[in-house]
Backbone as a printed PyTorch tensor [residue, N CA C, xyz], in Angstrom:
tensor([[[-15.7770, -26.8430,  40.1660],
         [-16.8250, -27.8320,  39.9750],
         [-16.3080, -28.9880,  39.1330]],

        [[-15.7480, -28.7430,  38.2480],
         [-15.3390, -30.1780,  36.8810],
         [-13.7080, -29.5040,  36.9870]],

        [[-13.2370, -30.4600,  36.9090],
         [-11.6930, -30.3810,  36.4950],
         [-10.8130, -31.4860,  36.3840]],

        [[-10.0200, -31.4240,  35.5470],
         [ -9.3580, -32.4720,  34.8820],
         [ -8.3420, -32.5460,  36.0210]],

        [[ -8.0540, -34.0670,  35.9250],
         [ -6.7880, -34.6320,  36.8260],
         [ -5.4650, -34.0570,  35.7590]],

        [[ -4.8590, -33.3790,  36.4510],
         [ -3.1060, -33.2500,  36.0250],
         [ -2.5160, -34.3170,  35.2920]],

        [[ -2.2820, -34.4500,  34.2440],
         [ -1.4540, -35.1840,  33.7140],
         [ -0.5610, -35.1090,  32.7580]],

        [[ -0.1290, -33.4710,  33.0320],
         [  0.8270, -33.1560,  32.0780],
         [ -0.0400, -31.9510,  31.0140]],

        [[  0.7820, -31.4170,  30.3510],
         [ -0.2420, -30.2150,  29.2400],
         [ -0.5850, -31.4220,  28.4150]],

        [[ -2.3220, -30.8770,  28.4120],
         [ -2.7820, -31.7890,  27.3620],
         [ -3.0920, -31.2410,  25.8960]],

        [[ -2.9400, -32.2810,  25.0730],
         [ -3.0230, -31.7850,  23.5900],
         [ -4.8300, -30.8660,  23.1970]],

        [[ -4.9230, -29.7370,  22.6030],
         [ -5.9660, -28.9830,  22.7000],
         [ -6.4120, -29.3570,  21.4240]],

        [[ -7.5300, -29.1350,  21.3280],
         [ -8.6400, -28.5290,  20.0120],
         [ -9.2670, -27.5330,  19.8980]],

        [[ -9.7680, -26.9410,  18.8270],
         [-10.5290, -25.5980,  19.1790],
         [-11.9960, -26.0430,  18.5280]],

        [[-12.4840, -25.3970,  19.7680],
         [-14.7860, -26.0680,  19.3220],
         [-14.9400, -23.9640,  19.2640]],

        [[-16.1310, -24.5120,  18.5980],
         [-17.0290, -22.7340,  18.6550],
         [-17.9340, -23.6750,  19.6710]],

        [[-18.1110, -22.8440,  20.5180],
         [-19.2600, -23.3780,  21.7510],
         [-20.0330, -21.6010,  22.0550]],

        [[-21.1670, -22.2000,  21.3770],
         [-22.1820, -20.7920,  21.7950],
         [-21.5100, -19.7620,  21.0360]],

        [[-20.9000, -19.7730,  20.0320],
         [-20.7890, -18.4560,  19.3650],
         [-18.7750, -18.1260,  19.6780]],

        [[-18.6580, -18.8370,  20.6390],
         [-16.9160, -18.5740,  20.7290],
         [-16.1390, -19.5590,  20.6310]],

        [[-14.6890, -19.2540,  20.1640],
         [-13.7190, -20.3790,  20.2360],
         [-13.1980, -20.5220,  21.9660]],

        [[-13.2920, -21.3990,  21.3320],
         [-12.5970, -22.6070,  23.0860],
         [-11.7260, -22.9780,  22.8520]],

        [[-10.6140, -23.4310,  23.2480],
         [ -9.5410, -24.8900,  23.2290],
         [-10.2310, -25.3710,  24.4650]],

        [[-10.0140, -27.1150,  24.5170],
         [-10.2010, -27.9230,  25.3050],
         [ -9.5390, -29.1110,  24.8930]],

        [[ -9.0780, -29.8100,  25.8950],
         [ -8.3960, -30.8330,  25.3210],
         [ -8.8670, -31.7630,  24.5770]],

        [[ -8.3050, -32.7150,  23.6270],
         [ -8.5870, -33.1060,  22.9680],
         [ -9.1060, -34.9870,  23.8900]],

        [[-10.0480, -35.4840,  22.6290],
         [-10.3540, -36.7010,  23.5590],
         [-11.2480, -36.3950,  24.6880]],

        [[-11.8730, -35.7040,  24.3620],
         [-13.3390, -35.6900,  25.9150],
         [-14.4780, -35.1410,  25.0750]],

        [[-15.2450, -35.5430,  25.7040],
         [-16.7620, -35.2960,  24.7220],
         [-17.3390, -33.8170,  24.7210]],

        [[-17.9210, -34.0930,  24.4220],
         [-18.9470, -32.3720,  24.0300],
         [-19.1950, -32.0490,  25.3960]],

        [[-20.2320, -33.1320,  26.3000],
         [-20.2550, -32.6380,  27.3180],
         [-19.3190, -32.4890,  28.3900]],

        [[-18.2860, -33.4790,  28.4520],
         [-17.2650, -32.6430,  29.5210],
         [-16.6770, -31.5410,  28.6820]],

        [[-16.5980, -30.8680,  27.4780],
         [-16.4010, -29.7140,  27.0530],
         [-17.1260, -28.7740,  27.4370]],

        [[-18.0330, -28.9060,  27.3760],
         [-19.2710, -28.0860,  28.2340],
         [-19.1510, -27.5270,  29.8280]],

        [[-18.1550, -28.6920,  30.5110],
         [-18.0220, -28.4950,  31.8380],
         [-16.7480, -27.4810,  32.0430]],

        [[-16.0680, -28.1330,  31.4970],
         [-14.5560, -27.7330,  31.0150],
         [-15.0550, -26.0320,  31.4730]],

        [[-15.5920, -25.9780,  30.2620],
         [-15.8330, -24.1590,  29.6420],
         [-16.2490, -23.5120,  30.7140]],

        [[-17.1940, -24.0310,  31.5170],
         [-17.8600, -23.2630,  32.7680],
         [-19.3600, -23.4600,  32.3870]],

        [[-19.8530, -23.8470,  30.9900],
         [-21.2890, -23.5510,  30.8530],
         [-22.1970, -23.9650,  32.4060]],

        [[-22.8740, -22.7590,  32.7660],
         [-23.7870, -23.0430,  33.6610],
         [-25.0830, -24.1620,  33.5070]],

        [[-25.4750, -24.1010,  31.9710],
         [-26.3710, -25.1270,  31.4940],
         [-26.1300, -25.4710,  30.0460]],

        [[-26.5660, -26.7600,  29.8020],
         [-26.2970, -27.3240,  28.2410],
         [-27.6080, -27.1630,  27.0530]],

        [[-28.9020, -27.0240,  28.3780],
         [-30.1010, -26.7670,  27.5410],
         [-31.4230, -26.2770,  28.5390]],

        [[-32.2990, -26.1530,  27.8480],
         [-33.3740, -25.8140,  28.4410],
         [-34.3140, -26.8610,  28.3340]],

        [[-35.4460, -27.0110,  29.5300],
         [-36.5570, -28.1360,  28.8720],
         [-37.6480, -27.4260,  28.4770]],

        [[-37.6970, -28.2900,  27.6440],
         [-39.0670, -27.5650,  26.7270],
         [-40.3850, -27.2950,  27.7920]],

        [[-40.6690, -27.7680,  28.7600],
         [-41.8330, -27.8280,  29.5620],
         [-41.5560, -26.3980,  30.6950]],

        [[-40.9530, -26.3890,  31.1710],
         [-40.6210, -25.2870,  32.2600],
         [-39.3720, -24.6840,  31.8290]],

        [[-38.5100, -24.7140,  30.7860],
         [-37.7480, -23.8640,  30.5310],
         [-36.2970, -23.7800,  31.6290]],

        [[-36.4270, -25.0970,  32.3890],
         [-35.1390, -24.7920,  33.5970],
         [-33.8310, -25.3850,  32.9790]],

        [[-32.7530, -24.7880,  33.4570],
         [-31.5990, -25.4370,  32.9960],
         [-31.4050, -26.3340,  33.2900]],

        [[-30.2410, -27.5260,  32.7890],
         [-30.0040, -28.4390,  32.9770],
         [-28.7190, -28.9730,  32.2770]],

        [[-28.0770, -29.8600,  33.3320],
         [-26.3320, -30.0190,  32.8120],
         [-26.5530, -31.6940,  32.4110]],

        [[-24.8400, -31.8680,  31.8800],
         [-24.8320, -33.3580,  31.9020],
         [-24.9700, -33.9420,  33.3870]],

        [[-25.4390, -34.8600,  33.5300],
         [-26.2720, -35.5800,  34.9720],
         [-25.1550, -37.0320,  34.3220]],

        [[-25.4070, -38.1760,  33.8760],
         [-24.6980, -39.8880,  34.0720],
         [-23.6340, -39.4410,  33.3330]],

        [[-23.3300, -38.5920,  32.2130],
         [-22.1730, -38.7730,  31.4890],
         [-21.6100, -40.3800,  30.8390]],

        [[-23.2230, -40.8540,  30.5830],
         [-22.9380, -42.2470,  29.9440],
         [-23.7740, -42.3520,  28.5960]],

        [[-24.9530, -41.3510,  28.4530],
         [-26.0140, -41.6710,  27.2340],
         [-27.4060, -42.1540,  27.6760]],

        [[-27.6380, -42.4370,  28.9340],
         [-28.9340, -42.6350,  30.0870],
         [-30.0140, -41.5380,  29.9750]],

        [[-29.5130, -40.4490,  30.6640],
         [-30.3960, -39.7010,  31.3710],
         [-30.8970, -38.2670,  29.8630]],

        [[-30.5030, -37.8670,  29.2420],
         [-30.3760, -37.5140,  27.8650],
         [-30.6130, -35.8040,  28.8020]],

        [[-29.9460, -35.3300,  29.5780],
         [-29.6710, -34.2290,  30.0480],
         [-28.6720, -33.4420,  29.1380]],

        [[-27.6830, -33.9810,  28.4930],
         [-26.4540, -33.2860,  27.6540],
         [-27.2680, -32.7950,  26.4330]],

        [[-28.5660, -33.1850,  26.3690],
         [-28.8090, -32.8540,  24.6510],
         [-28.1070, -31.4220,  24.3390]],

        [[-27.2810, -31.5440,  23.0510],
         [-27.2730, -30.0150,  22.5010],
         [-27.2130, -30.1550,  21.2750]],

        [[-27.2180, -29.2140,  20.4350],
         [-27.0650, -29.2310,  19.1370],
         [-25.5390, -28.9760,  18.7260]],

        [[-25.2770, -29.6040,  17.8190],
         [-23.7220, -30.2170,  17.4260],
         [-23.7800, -30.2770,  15.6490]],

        [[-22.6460, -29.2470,  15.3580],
         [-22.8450, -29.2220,  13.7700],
         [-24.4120, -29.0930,  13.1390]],

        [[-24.7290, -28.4050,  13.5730],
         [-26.0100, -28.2330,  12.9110],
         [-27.5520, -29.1520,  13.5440]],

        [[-26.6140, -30.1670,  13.9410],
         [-27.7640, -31.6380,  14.1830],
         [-28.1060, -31.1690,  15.8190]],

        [[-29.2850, -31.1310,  16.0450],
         [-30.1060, -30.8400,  17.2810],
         [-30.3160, -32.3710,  17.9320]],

        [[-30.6220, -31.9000,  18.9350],
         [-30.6290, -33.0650,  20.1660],
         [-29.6270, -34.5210,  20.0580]],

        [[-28.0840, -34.0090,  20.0290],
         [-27.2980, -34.9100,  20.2440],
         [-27.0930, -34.8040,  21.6090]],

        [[-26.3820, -36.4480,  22.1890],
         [-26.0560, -36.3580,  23.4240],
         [-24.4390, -36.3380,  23.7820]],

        [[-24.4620, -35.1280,  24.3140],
         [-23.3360, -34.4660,  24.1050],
         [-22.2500, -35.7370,  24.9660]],

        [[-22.7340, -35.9750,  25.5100],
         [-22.0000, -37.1710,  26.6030],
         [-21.3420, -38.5940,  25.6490]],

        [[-21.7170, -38.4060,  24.5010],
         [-21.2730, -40.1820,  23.9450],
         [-20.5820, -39.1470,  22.3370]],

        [[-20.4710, -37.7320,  22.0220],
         [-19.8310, -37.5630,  21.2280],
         [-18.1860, -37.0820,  21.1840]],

        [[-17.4210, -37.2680,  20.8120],
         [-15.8710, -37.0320,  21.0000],
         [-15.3970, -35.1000,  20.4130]],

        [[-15.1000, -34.2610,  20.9930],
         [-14.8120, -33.0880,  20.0570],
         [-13.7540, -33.4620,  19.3190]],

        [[-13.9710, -32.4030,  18.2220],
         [-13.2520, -32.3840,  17.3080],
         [-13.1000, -31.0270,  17.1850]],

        [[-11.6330, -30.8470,  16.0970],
         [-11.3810, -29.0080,  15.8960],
         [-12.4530, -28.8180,  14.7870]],

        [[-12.9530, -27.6560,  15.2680],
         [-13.6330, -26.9820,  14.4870],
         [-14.9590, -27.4440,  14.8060]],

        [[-15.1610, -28.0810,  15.4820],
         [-16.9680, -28.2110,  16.1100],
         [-17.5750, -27.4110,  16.7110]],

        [[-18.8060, -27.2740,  15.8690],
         [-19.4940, -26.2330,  16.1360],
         [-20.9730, -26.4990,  17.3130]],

        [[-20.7030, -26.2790,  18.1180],
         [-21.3340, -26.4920,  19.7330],
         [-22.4210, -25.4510,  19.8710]],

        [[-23.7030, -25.8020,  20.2460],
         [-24.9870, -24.8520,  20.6640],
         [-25.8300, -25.3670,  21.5240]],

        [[-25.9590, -24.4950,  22.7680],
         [-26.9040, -25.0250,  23.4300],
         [-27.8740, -24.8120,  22.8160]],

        [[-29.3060, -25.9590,  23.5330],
         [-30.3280, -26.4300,  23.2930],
         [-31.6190, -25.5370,  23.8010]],

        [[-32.4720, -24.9590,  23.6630],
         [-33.4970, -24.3350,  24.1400],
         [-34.8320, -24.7810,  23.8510]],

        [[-35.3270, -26.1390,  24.5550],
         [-36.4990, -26.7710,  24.3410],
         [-36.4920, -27.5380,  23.5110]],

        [[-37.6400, -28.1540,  23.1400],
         [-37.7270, -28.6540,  22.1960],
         [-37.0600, -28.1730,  20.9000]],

        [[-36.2650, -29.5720,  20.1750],
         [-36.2130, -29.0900,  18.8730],
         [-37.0020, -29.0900,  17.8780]],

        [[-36.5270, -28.2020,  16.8120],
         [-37.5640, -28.4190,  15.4160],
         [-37.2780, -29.3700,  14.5220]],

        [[-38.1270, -29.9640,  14.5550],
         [-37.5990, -31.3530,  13.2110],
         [-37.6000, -30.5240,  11.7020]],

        [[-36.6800, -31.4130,  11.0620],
         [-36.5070, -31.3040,  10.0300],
         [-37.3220, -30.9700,   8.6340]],

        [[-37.2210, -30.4150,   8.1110],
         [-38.5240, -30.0320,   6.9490],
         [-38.8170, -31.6740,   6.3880]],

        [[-40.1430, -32.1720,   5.9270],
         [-40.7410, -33.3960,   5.5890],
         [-40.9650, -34.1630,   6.5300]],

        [[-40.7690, -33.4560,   7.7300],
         [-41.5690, -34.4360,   8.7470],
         [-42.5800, -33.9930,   9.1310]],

        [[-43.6510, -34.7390,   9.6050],
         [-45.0310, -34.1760,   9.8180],
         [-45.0530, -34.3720,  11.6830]],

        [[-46.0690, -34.0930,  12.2920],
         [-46.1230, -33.8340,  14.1190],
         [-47.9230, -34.2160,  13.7440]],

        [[-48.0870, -35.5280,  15.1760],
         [-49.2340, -35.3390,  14.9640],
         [-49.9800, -34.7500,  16.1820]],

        [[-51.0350, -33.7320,  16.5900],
         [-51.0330, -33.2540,  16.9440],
         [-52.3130, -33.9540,  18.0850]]])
């Protein structure tokens, strides 16, 4: 499904994605890391719960959301990995932060 054009061994990084270490090359975002890996989905929607992958791979369609270092609903598509990034898919809505209020 996703695969990198040949261009020689490329230089790696290591992400925790979902609880495991990965290498993936270095210089590609969260979400083609995501593809890279095999993940079947990057998140869930909060409304029906269906999976869903990166779709434009530009910052548009906000399909890549995942949570990244702690921070929920980044778009995995416009961030760069780094070693030691810590990668989680998304399951619905996130929870905001303590001191924010929801109005209902």
């Amino acid at each position: 499904m996703f695969k990198l054009i040949d261009k020689g061994i490329p230089l790696t990084v290591e992400i925790i994605l979902d609880g495991k270490a990965e290498l993936v090359p270095e210089n590609i975002t969260v979400a083609a890391a995501a593809l890279f890996c095999g993940l079947e989905s990057v998140r869930k929607t909060p409304v029906s719960g269906s999976n869903r992958l990166p779709l434009c791979m530009m910052g548009v369609c906000y399909e890549c959301l995942m949570k990244i270092n702690g921070q929920a609903n980044q778009r995995g598509c416009q961030i760069l990995v780094k070693p030691g990034m810590v990668i989680e898919r998304q399951s619905g809505a996130a929870e905001l932060e303590s001191g924010y209020e929801t109005e209902v």
